[in-house]
Amino acid sequence: MKLSRVRRKERIGERFVLLELEESGIAAQAKPGQFVMVRPFQEVFDPLLARPFAVLRTQGDSFTLLFEVTGRGTALLARAEPGDVLSVLGPLGRGFSLDASSGVLIAGGRGIVPLVFLALEFLKRTIPSLFFVGVRERKELALLRVLEGIPEVFWSCEEKVAGGFCGTVLDLVRRHLDAVFKSDAKVYACGPEGMLRKLKEIFSGREEKVEVSLETRMGCGFGVCLGCAVPKKGGGYWHVCSDGPVFKLSEVML
Amino acid sequence: MKLSVHLGRLMLQNPIVLASGTCGYGREMQPYLNLNDFGAITVKGLSLLPCEGNPPPRIWEVRAGILNSIGLENKGVGRFLEEDLPFLENLSTRIFVNIWGRTVDEYVAVARELDKIARIDALELNLSCPNVEKGGASFVADLEELRKLVRGVRAATGKFLIAKLGPQVRDWEATVTLLEEEGIEALSVTNSFPALALDVERMSFIFALKTAGLSGPAIKPLALRMVYELVGITGLPIIGMGGITTADDALEFLLVGARAVGIGTANLVDPSSAMRILEGMQQYLMRKGITDIEEIIGRVR
Ligand SMILES: Cc1cc2nc3c(=O)[nH]c(=O)nc-3n(C[C@H](O)[C@H](O)[C@H](O)COP(=O)(O)OP(=O)(O)OC[C@H]3O[C@@H](n4cnc5c(N)ncnc54)[C@H](O)[C@@H]3O)c2cc1C
Ligand SMILES: Cc1cc2nc3c(=O)[nH]c(=O)nc-3n(C[C@H](O)[C@H](O)[C@H](O)COP(=O)(O)O)c2cc1C
Ligand code: FES
């Protein structure tokens, strides 16, 4: 693992924290969909394992993470302040394919993170994209801030809010299905398991063109422990850290 | 400074061994660690045919430890020899291969396949797998069965043979005597501890098979005591392991008489752990003015 200094910290809404970390190797190499393993502080052996997080974007010699505080590890990480030093390993895993003629991006909650990086890459390559993002509660709408500079964003919230679509992100996608299907777009999605499972209904018959980024519990993040198994279509298991985290919807059993 | 240690007829350039299941088939560690810096690397437990392993979840974190239920997933001997041996052959470090089977015959068949490969320095028998012929009991639970197993494997290979033991061993003296009689040349102690975790919210077990193996800092004092006791009852060289995360942890095992140390869970937590531990040991020896690591082995009895 490499030591990496926190350059900037920002709280986003009540539950999210954004950290910009100095590490030129990761900044130079990371591709959309890849992730890093992070240990909150050195010489802390409880919690023991590093935590996996997708890269939100890179800038110069630093990269940015955006995470939701959900348990002990992320609570500890949320205490990091500018100047603090964390241990990081990465970039890890296989990211999204970038050979699309156009993209449809579908994010649920914190699933927005790897897709922002993808959208920025598409922007750089002038590949047109539509970005659909959904959050559960009104207070999570703060997340939309990280979409600044990205065109063609559609958002939904399951709570009623002025100005936005009320419902799940997939309800929102269904309303735009004509546009989605008409363009020969590749679809990229990241979000809760239930949402990814429903993608199979919406894109039935088109699973080959849908890429999903999965979350699993990880031991190592780099392929040695075999702890991150997800069932393969047709039997056996993939290892999310080394075979993924991005898979074609047609390859995995959700 | 002399760091090399002898395990019987086998010499290691230093006492650090990467433990089975925590360094893959070797290649996976390459970006993070120079494998040639260590005494030995132990390849993930191999069976004759590929094994799919257990359904997820397979890893659960507990305080200062992890439970794993990997279920001995591996690609099988054939694919290992094809895909990974070429990489390993270019290393200068010792190569140990951890092996297992569901029956005595399977262990013997794996040993026979690997015996043909000159580059492999030692076989480590994982003795805590369920024995399907005996209805799921592990091989160490039945001494008669254990004797058959070790005798069969010994006859199939001339390689340096290590027996890997875990807390399932019932009668340590009888087990160790048997292993000595049947030609085992070293012991790895310890494998993970059978343990349990529940999901309180869902009111259910975490793992499909209910129990799983506990490893990491949480087991270190237990493992250290096992090694301490064993050094008192056998002359076989012991590779001590269980929760080693710092140089001091490793030194404790050497001080009670282990001749080498295995680094397991720490490799997952940070793939550069083994290097950090080795450097810390060297600093300790320098600070103490000790020029030969042998001087500390078994110093605290
Ligand atoms: C490839 C990948 C990318 C991810 N990217 C992001 C991201 O960009 N932003 C973000 O907020 N979260 C992301 N996650 C999820 C994040 O890793 C977990 O929320 C986090 O590990 C929880 O840690 P904790 O200690 O707070 O939770 P606890 O529940 O206390 O953790 C206990 C253990 O469970 C593991 N764990 C718990 N929930 C998850 C989960 N959903 N996924 C993986 N491991 C879990 C932890 O790593 C830890 O080992 C990603 C997960 C993966 C696999
Ligand atoms: C993910 C994982 C996989 C393991 N796989 C094997 C294995 O295939 N064969 C084996 O004999 N031991 C296996 N072990 C046990 C370790 O080699 C080691 O004996 C044990 O974890 C205790 O040491 P530690 O606390 O340093 O990890 C595995 C351990 C872990 C954590
Ligand atoms: S997390 Fe260890 S192999 Fe994927």
XYZ file of C-alpha atoms and ligand atoms in Angstrom:
643
model
C 0.000 0.000 0.000
C 1.043 3.554 -0.581
C 0.729 6.456 1.770
C -1.472 9.196 0.511
C -2.212 12.600 1.983
C -5.704 14.036 2.184
C -5.647 17.272 0.216
C -9.286 18.259 0.472
C -12.364 17.111 2.309
C -15.946 18.030 1.753
C -19.113 16.777 3.385
C -21.912 16.199 0.922
C -25.325 16.057 2.522
C -25.643 14.171 5.785
C -24.130 10.865 4.845
C -21.499 11.421 2.159
C -17.877 12.480 2.364
C -15.649 13.490 -0.515
C -11.878 13.116 -0.117
C -9.249 14.271 -2.546
C -6.094 12.203 -2.073
C -2.578 12.849 -3.333
C -1.168 9.853 -5.154
C 0.260 10.459 -8.585
C 0.436 6.769 -9.579
C -3.273 6.204 -9.033
C -4.145 9.586 -10.518
C -2.224 8.792 -13.687
C -3.485 5.246 -14.167
C -7.062 5.060 -12.901
C -9.751 4.337 -15.494
C -13.508 4.792 -15.029
C -14.949 1.850 -13.055
C -11.711 0.973 -11.313
C -11.462 1.135 -7.547
C -8.964 1.557 -4.741
C -8.608 -0.159 -1.360
C -8.273 2.305 1.511
C -7.204 1.842 5.112
C -8.237 4.700 7.350
C -5.043 5.092 9.341
C -1.790 3.208 9.657
C -1.214 0.788 12.513
C -4.934 0.419 13.105
C -5.756 -3.282 13.034
C -9.387 -2.984 13.993
C -11.131 -2.611 11.617
C -8.636 -4.823 9.910
C -9.422 -4.923 6.211
C -9.108 -2.082 3.763
C -12.363 -0.823 2.194
C -13.037 -0.719 -1.542
C -14.136 2.564 -3.151
C -14.614 3.557 -6.750
C -12.671 6.510 -8.124
C -14.875 9.570 -8.712
C -12.331 11.432 -10.839
C -8.668 12.242 -11.152
C -7.014 15.655 -11.404
C -3.274 16.164 -11.825
C -1.462 14.196 -9.137
C -4.552 13.446 -7.063
C -7.751 11.427 -7.232
C -11.099 11.813 -5.536
C -13.286 9.405 -3.601
C -16.880 9.917 -2.561
C -18.263 7.550 0.019
C -21.322 6.941 2.109
C -20.844 6.471 5.836
C -22.464 3.093 6.435
C -20.450 1.342 9.141
C -17.328 1.283 11.266
C -14.740 1.602 8.520
C -16.386 4.448 6.658
C -17.163 6.218 9.956
C -13.446 6.145 10.787
C -12.501 7.247 7.294
C -14.935 10.148 7.584
C -12.780 11.497 10.421
C -9.793 11.978 8.116
C -8.911 15.670 7.701
C -6.701 17.495 5.195
C -3.084 16.670 5.982
C -3.900 13.223 7.407
C -2.237 10.241 5.768
C -4.172 7.163 4.605
C -2.992 3.901 3.032
C -4.229 3.252 -0.480
C -3.828 0.480 -3.020
C -4.798 0.788 -6.642
C -6.051 1.356 -9.176
C -7.628 -2.111 -9.073
C -10.027 -4.140 -11.176
C -11.300 -3.798 -14.708
C -13.252 -0.683 -15.519
C -15.999 0.128 -18.030
C -15.472 -0.362 -21.723
C -14.941 2.943 -23.463
C -15.603 1.892 -27.037
C -19.251 3.019 -27.145
C -20.675 5.305 -29.809
C -22.974 6.684 -27.113
C -23.721 5.841 -23.486
C -26.676 5.645 -21.145
C -25.557 5.888 -17.531
C -27.853 4.701 -14.729
C -26.908 5.325 -11.099
C -28.676 4.491 -7.865
C -27.423 6.309 -4.749
C -23.670 5.984 -4.264
C -23.568 4.077 -7.560
C -23.144 7.536 -9.020
C -19.422 7.490 -8.197
C -17.879 5.335 -10.944
C -20.363 6.694 -13.479
C -19.303 10.306 -12.913
C -15.759 9.280 -13.866
C -17.156 7.520 -16.937
C -19.269 10.533 -17.925
C -16.236 12.814 -17.650
C -14.242 10.446 -19.842
C -17.046 10.350 -22.431
C -17.129 14.143 -22.367
C -13.395 14.232 -23.039
C -13.820 11.834 -25.949
C -16.952 13.633 -27.211
C -19.026 10.485 -26.876
C -22.629 11.587 -26.229
C -24.267 10.282 -23.052
C -27.441 10.475 -21.010
C -27.007 10.276 -17.235
C -29.888 9.019 -15.080
C -29.465 9.203 -11.341
C -31.853 8.375 -8.550
C -31.768 8.808 -4.812
C -34.106 7.507 -2.157
C -34.487 10.493 0.134
C -34.618 14.214 -0.443
C -31.543 14.815 1.697
C -29.439 12.664 -0.630
C -30.058 15.105 -3.466
C -26.894 16.864 -2.322
C -25.141 14.147 -4.336
C -26.192 15.845 -7.564
C -23.468 18.384 -6.870
C -20.830 16.004 -8.161
C -22.520 16.038 -11.581
C -21.451 19.616 -12.219
C -20.180 20.043 -15.766
C -21.865 16.892 -17.015
C -24.578 17.562 -19.618
C -27.825 15.617 -20.090
C -28.513 14.697 -16.476
C -31.953 13.402 -15.440
C -32.675 12.803 -11.782
C -35.297 11.248 -9.597
C -36.063 11.016 -5.920
C -38.376 8.539 -4.276
C -39.622 11.310 -1.979
C -41.649 14.134 -3.504
C -39.456 17.126 -4.354
C -40.164 20.175 -6.458
C -38.497 20.120 -9.864
C -37.615 16.447 -10.023
C -39.165 13.194 -11.063
C -40.745 11.264 -8.214
C -39.955 7.543 -8.282
C -37.010 5.244 -8.716
C -34.294 5.844 -11.236
C -35.576 2.912 -13.268
C -39.061 4.455 -13.402
C -37.321 7.487 -14.817
C -35.355 5.436 -17.336
C -38.556 3.704 -18.470
C -40.017 7.114 -19.381
C -37.099 7.706 -21.722
C -36.831 4.190 -23.086
C -37.499 5.242 -26.671
C -34.484 7.520 -26.627
C -32.427 4.857 -24.893
C -33.318 2.120 -27.343
C -33.236 4.262 -30.458
C -29.642 5.248 -30.046
C -27.444 2.222 -30.264
C -26.134 3.149 -26.843
C -24.247 1.016 -24.410
C -25.804 1.049 -20.980
C -23.708 1.420 -17.837
C -25.178 0.957 -14.375
C -24.168 0.964 -10.733
C -26.411 0.871 -7.701
C -28.113 -1.343 -5.134
C -28.486 -5.013 -5.982
C -32.267 -4.758 -6.341
C -31.874 -2.070 -8.966
C -29.335 -4.088 -10.949
C -31.624 -7.115 -10.824
C -34.489 -5.077 -12.311
C -32.231 -4.033 -15.184
C -32.615 -7.572 -16.446
C -36.340 -6.950 -16.989
C -35.897 -3.600 -18.698
C -33.043 -4.691 -20.925
C -34.156 -8.253 -21.466
C -32.568 -9.508 -24.688
C -30.029 -6.672 -24.643
C -27.954 -7.823 -21.650
C -24.828 -7.985 -23.818
C -24.858 -4.208 -24.139
C -25.367 -3.483 -20.454
C -22.392 -3.174 -18.115
C -22.891 -3.219 -14.365
C -20.433 -2.405 -11.609
C -20.916 -4.724 -8.615
C -20.192 -4.428 -4.901
C -19.140 -7.407 -2.800
C -17.336 -7.853 0.459
C -13.670 -7.931 -0.274
C -10.773 -9.440 1.582
C -7.813 -8.258 -0.430
C -9.079 -6.447 -3.542
C -6.265 -7.802 -5.736
C -7.122 -11.427 -6.419
C -5.426 -13.552 -3.765
C -8.095 -14.418 -1.193
C -10.932 -15.502 -3.532
C -13.332 -13.901 -1.091
C -15.245 -11.688 -3.524
C -17.189 -14.361 -5.412
C -20.397 -13.685 -7.368
C -22.234 -16.392 -9.300
C -21.410 -16.681 -12.984
C -24.143 -17.240 -15.509
C -23.890 -20.930 -16.308
C -22.197 -21.980 -13.060
C -19.103 -21.202 -11.043
C -18.049 -17.818 -9.721
C -16.462 -14.595 -10.858
C -14.118 -12.723 -8.584
C -15.344 -9.173 -8.423
C -11.959 -7.597 -7.675
C -10.030 -9.175 -10.516
C -12.672 -10.206 -13.089
C -14.718 -7.047 -12.380
C -16.050 -4.995 -10.675
C -17.584 -4.257 -14.082
C -19.400 -7.141 -15.776
C -21.742 -7.509 -18.686
C -25.260 -8.045 -17.395
C -25.307 -11.220 -19.482
C -22.376 -12.724 -17.543
C -23.622 -12.579 -13.966
C -26.429 -14.036 -11.909
C -27.901 -11.299 -9.759
C 23.505 -10.310 9.355
C 22.605 -13.949 8.823
C 18.882 -14.425 8.351
C 18.856 -17.884 6.810
C 17.273 -20.748 8.732
C 17.200 -24.486 8.247
C 14.004 -26.480 8.334
C 15.633 -29.880 8.506
C 17.166 -30.491 5.073
C 15.567 -27.368 3.606
C 17.282 -23.992 3.834
C 15.309 -20.741 3.699
C 17.113 -17.466 2.998
C 15.061 -15.879 5.780
C 12.276 -17.107 8.042
C 9.381 -15.327 6.310
C 6.915 -17.622 4.532
C 3.815 -16.331 2.756
C 0.942 -18.517 3.986
C -1.348 -20.523 1.757
C -4.524 -18.891 0.541
C -3.237 -15.381 1.119
C -0.816 -14.989 -1.786
C -2.815 -16.675 -4.534
C -0.740 -18.689 -6.988
C 2.090 -16.174 -6.696
C 1.638 -14.075 -9.826
C -1.040 -11.935 -8.166
C 1.484 -10.602 -5.616
C 4.039 -9.571 -8.197
C 2.913 -5.943 -8.602
C 3.169 -5.312 -4.866
C 5.982 -7.427 -3.495
C 9.269 -8.851 -4.707
C 8.685 -12.500 -3.916
C 12.420 -13.183 -4.077
C 12.832 -11.234 -0.845
C 11.277 -13.993 1.256
C 12.046 -17.461 2.509
C 9.169 -19.154 0.763
C 5.806 -18.618 -0.829
C 3.008 -21.140 -0.238
C 0.681 -21.617 -3.175
C -3.086 -21.707 -2.503
C -4.372 -25.187 -1.542
C -4.577 -27.326 -4.684
C -6.786 -30.323 -5.307
C -6.616 -32.719 -8.233
C -9.559 -31.161 -10.068
C -10.698 -27.543 -9.948
C -12.945 -26.726 -6.998
C -15.616 -24.036 -7.158
C -15.614 -23.113 -3.491
C -18.470 -21.938 -1.284
C -21.305 -19.547 -2.139
C -20.952 -15.921 -1.039
C -20.556 -14.284 1.366
C -17.105 -15.736 1.878
C -15.479 -13.082 4.039
C -16.802 -11.503 7.207
C -14.888 -9.076 9.295
C -14.905 -9.422 13.075
C -12.931 -7.455 15.655
C -9.273 -7.684 14.686
C -9.880 -10.711 12.527
C -11.731 -12.192 9.601
C -13.867 -15.241 9.110
C -13.403 -16.910 5.754
C -15.475 -19.505 4.026
C -13.635 -19.703 0.711
C -14.299 -23.429 0.603
C -10.859 -24.249 -0.799
C -11.667 -22.848 -4.225
C -8.761 -23.551 -6.578
C -8.029 -24.160 -10.253
C -6.718 -27.703 -9.779
C -3.194 -29.042 -10.288
C -3.362 -29.180 -14.096
C -4.224 -25.541 -14.662
C -1.793 -24.461 -11.946
C 1.075 -26.205 -13.706
C 0.098 -24.695 -17.023
C -0.731 -21.151 -15.987
C 1.310 -20.369 -12.897
C 4.347 -22.620 -12.722
C 6.178 -20.773 -15.541
C 6.060 -17.592 -13.467
C 7.151 -19.376 -10.295
C 10.009 -21.075 -12.083
C 11.697 -17.711 -12.570
C 11.730 -16.958 -8.855
C 14.641 -17.689 -6.579
C 12.542 -18.051 -3.440
C 11.389 -21.445 -2.144
C 8.083 -22.681 -3.464
C 5.751 -24.582 -1.187
C 2.508 -25.985 -2.537
C -0.372 -26.532 -0.140
C -2.412 -29.603 -1.135
C -5.662 -31.233 -0.141
C -8.163 -33.876 -1.166
C -11.466 -35.302 -0.108
C -10.036 -38.792 0.075
C -6.630 -40.319 0.776
C -6.335 -41.213 -2.908
C -6.900 -37.624 -3.963
C -4.097 -36.347 -1.709
C -1.799 -39.021 -3.090
C -2.694 -38.188 -6.679
C -1.984 -34.481 -6.165
C 1.346 -35.286 -4.502
C 2.302 -37.576 -7.360
C 1.571 -34.888 -9.971
C 3.614 -32.270 -8.131
C 6.469 -34.655 -7.381
C 7.383 -34.497 -11.066
C 8.051 -30.756 -10.911
C 11.630 -30.070 -9.868
C 11.028 -26.380 -9.091
C 8.607 -27.145 -6.271
C 10.551 -27.326 -3.019
C 7.979 -28.666 -0.591
C 4.443 -29.929 -0.252
C 2.325 -28.751 2.643
C -0.543 -31.087 3.537
C -3.635 -29.216 4.627
C -5.030 -31.679 7.154
C -8.140 -29.812 8.162
C -10.331 -30.601 5.150
C -13.443 -32.668 5.517
C -12.818 -36.330 4.719
C -15.693 -37.423 2.504
C -14.959 -41.097 3.004
C -15.324 -40.632 6.738
C -18.466 -38.545 6.444
C -17.014 -35.088 6.825
C -14.633 -35.526 9.762
C -11.297 -33.858 9.154
C -8.240 -36.043 8.623
C -6.663 -35.044 11.906
C -9.727 -36.234 13.798
C -8.931 -39.883 13.048
C -5.359 -41.014 13.623
C -5.727 -44.224 11.705
C -6.931 -42.328 8.643
C -4.189 -39.752 9.115
C -1.541 -42.481 9.089
C -2.915 -43.873 5.821
C -2.904 -40.408 4.315
C 0.628 -39.450 5.291
C 2.037 -42.871 4.416
C 0.409 -42.705 0.974
C 1.682 -39.205 0.274
C 5.162 -40.045 1.586
C 5.351 -42.991 -0.790
C 4.268 -40.786 -3.699
C 6.857 -38.038 -3.307
C 10.425 -37.468 -2.280
C 9.748 -33.777 -1.717
C 10.131 -32.025 1.604
C 6.842 -32.707 3.404
C 5.124 -30.297 5.763
C 1.968 -31.105 7.740
C -0.296 -28.139 8.377
C -2.174 -28.478 11.640
C -5.016 -26.556 13.147
C -6.887 -26.410 16.418
C -8.945 -29.472 15.420
C -6.074 -31.723 16.551
C -7.259 -33.682 19.590
C -4.206 -35.448 20.917
C -1.158 -33.390 20.043
C 1.432 -35.874 21.272
C -0.057 -38.858 19.481
C -0.585 -36.833 16.299
C 2.936 -35.478 16.219
C 4.494 -38.858 16.984
C 2.554 -40.367 14.112
C 3.610 -37.590 11.735
C 7.269 -38.059 12.724
C 7.029 -41.828 12.217
C 5.488 -41.456 8.771
C 8.145 -39.109 7.457
C 6.728 -35.603 7.866
C 9.648 -33.179 7.966
C 8.117 -29.968 9.333
C 4.885 -28.610 10.812
C 2.902 -25.485 9.921
C 0.961 -24.282 12.930
C -1.746 -23.050 12.829
C -4.513 -23.085 10.301
C -7.554 -20.850 10.989
C -9.890 -21.520 13.941
C -13.393 -22.894 13.322
C -15.666 -20.047 14.378
C -19.155 -18.642 13.985
C -20.826 -15.317 13.223
C -24.487 -14.308 13.071
C -26.354 -11.456 11.456
C -28.413 -10.068 14.307
C -30.670 -7.901 12.105
C -31.647 -10.781 9.857
C -31.504 -13.287 12.728
C -29.550 -15.732 10.645
C -26.131 -17.217 10.106
C -23.721 -15.234 7.965
C -22.299 -18.172 6.041
C -24.096 -20.846 4.064
C -22.089 -23.496 5.899
C -22.658 -21.698 9.217
C -19.102 -21.988 10.552
C -16.006 -20.441 8.976
C -12.293 -20.077 9.740
C -11.090 -17.261 11.985
C -7.697 -15.725 11.227
C -5.861 -12.474 11.851
C -4.642 -10.635 14.974
C -7.512 -12.050 17.051
C -5.943 -15.547 17.022
C -2.311 -14.627 17.602
C -2.022 -15.424 21.318
C -3.816 -18.753 20.782
C -1.535 -19.688 17.898
C 1.546 -18.645 19.839
C 0.611 -20.924 22.691
C 0.080 -23.831 20.302
C 3.538 -23.329 18.850
C 5.082 -22.956 22.297
C 3.557 -26.249 23.465
C 4.490 -28.089 20.278
C 8.116 -27.032 20.425
C 8.143 -28.797 23.788
C 6.949 -32.106 22.389
C 8.610 -32.455 18.983
C 11.949 -31.941 17.351
C 10.287 -31.250 13.987
C 10.922 -27.714 12.720
C 7.825 -25.532 13.045
C 6.583 -22.736 10.808
C 4.572 -20.661 13.266
C 1.641 -18.622 12.056
C -1.636 -17.087 13.153
C -2.310 -13.379 13.285
C 1.191 -12.153 12.570
C 0.827 -8.500 11.579
C 3.956 -6.800 12.914
C 7.643 -7.647 13.272
C 7.116 -8.091 17.005
C 4.416 -10.698 16.356
C 6.824 -12.636 14.143
C 9.632 -12.336 16.693
C 7.416 -13.795 19.412
C 6.949 -16.958 17.352
C 10.692 -17.278 16.754
C 11.497 -16.638 20.402
C 9.301 -19.543 21.546
C 11.008 -21.817 19.046
C 9.361 -21.582 15.634
C 12.079 -21.746 12.961
C 10.066 -19.783 10.413
C 6.886 -17.704 10.413
C 3.890 -17.643 8.093
C 2.242 -14.374 7.107
C -1.419 -14.889 6.197
C -4.252 -12.436 6.706
C -1.748 -9.562 6.860
C -1.071 -10.111 3.132
C -4.722 -9.366 2.413
C -4.827 -6.307 4.607
C -1.783 -4.881 2.830
C 0.213 -6.831 0.254
C 3.426 -5.187 1.397
C 3.013 -6.487 4.976
C 5.604 -9.253 4.619
C 8.257 -6.698 3.601
C 7.383 -4.434 6.499
C 7.645 -7.396 8.898
C 10.977 -8.568 7.460
C 12.458 -5.068 7.701
C 11.199 -4.731 11.263
C 12.861 -8.016 12.221
C 16.150 -6.867 10.737
C 15.947 -3.587 12.657
C 15.310 -5.501 15.866
C 18.331 -7.748 15.338
C 20.517 -4.739 14.599
C 19.272 -2.912 17.652
C 20.049 -5.968 19.793
C 23.450 -6.496 18.177
C 22.468 -9.992 17.042
C 24.206 -11.138 13.870
C 22.593 -14.538 13.367
C 18.838 -15.019 13.595
C 19.412 -18.532 14.951
C 20.410 -16.854 18.226
C 16.834 -15.857 18.952
C 15.095 -19.052 17.897
C 13.751 -20.771 21.012
C 15.399 -18.247 23.319
C 12.284 -17.888 25.465
C 11.255 -21.277 26.785
C -15.669 -2.168 -6.147
C -16.399 -1.409 -5.072
C -16.526 -0.050 -5.169
C -17.200 0.667 -4.173
N -17.300 2.016 -4.322
C -17.917 2.746 -3.381
C -17.995 4.157 -3.495
O -17.487 4.757 -4.444
N -18.647 4.846 -2.539
C -19.194 4.213 -1.465
O -19.799 4.882 -0.624
N -19.131 2.871 -1.325
C -18.507 2.124 -2.248
N -18.428 0.759 -2.091
C -19.019 0.147 -0.902
C -18.080 0.311 0.284
O -16.918 -0.472 0.071
C -18.742 -0.146 1.594
O -19.818 0.705 1.871
C -17.786 -0.075 2.761
O -16.784 -1.056 2.614
C -18.480 -0.313 4.074
O -17.523 -0.273 5.077
P -17.892 -0.024 6.616
O -16.744 -0.410 7.426
O -18.358 1.363 6.811
O -19.139 -0.961 6.815
P -19.283 -2.249 7.704
O -20.611 -2.807 7.379
O -18.968 -1.932 9.125
O -18.147 -3.169 7.091
C -17.806 -4.434 7.487
C -17.186 -5.153 6.306
O -18.125 -5.320 5.270
C -17.646 -4.796 4.048
N -18.783 -4.201 3.356
C -19.920 -3.786 3.929
N -20.770 -3.326 2.987
C -20.148 -3.451 1.804
C -20.509 -3.151 0.464
N -21.687 -2.643 0.143
N -19.604 -3.409 -0.494
C -18.400 -3.931 -0.191
N -18.025 -4.262 1.056
C -18.886 -4.012 2.041
C -16.593 -3.812 4.440
O -15.643 -3.572 3.429
C -16.007 -4.503 5.634
O -15.086 -5.500 5.243
C -17.767 0.014 -3.071
C -17.633 -1.367 -2.958
C -16.959 -2.082 -3.942
C -16.815 -3.547 -3.820
C -8.685 -16.258 2.698
C -7.872 -17.373 3.296
C -7.644 -18.542 2.570
C -6.896 -19.592 3.109
N -6.672 -20.720 2.367
C -5.912 -21.735 2.884
C -5.630 -22.902 2.119
O -6.004 -23.023 0.943
N -4.918 -23.908 2.711
C -4.448 -23.798 3.996
O -3.817 -24.734 4.498
N -4.678 -22.682 4.723
C -5.393 -21.654 4.208
N -5.620 -20.521 4.960
C -5.055 -20.405 6.323
C -3.812 -19.524 6.353
O -2.793 -20.049 5.527
C -3.277 -19.384 7.803
O -2.902 -20.652 8.275
C -4.318 -18.817 8.767
O -5.061 -17.806 8.145
C -3.698 -18.266 10.049
O -2.745 -17.258 9.825
P -3.106 -15.679 9.749
O -3.856 -15.356 10.999
O -1.782 -14.997 9.620
O -3.941 -15.520 8.557
C -6.372 -19.469 4.423
C -6.601 -18.284 5.155
C -7.332 -17.237 4.612
C -7.552 -15.987 5.415
S -11.172 -9.591 -2.672
Fe -9.594 -11.045 -2.484
S -9.794 -12.100 -4.361
Fe -11.180 -10.514 -4.611
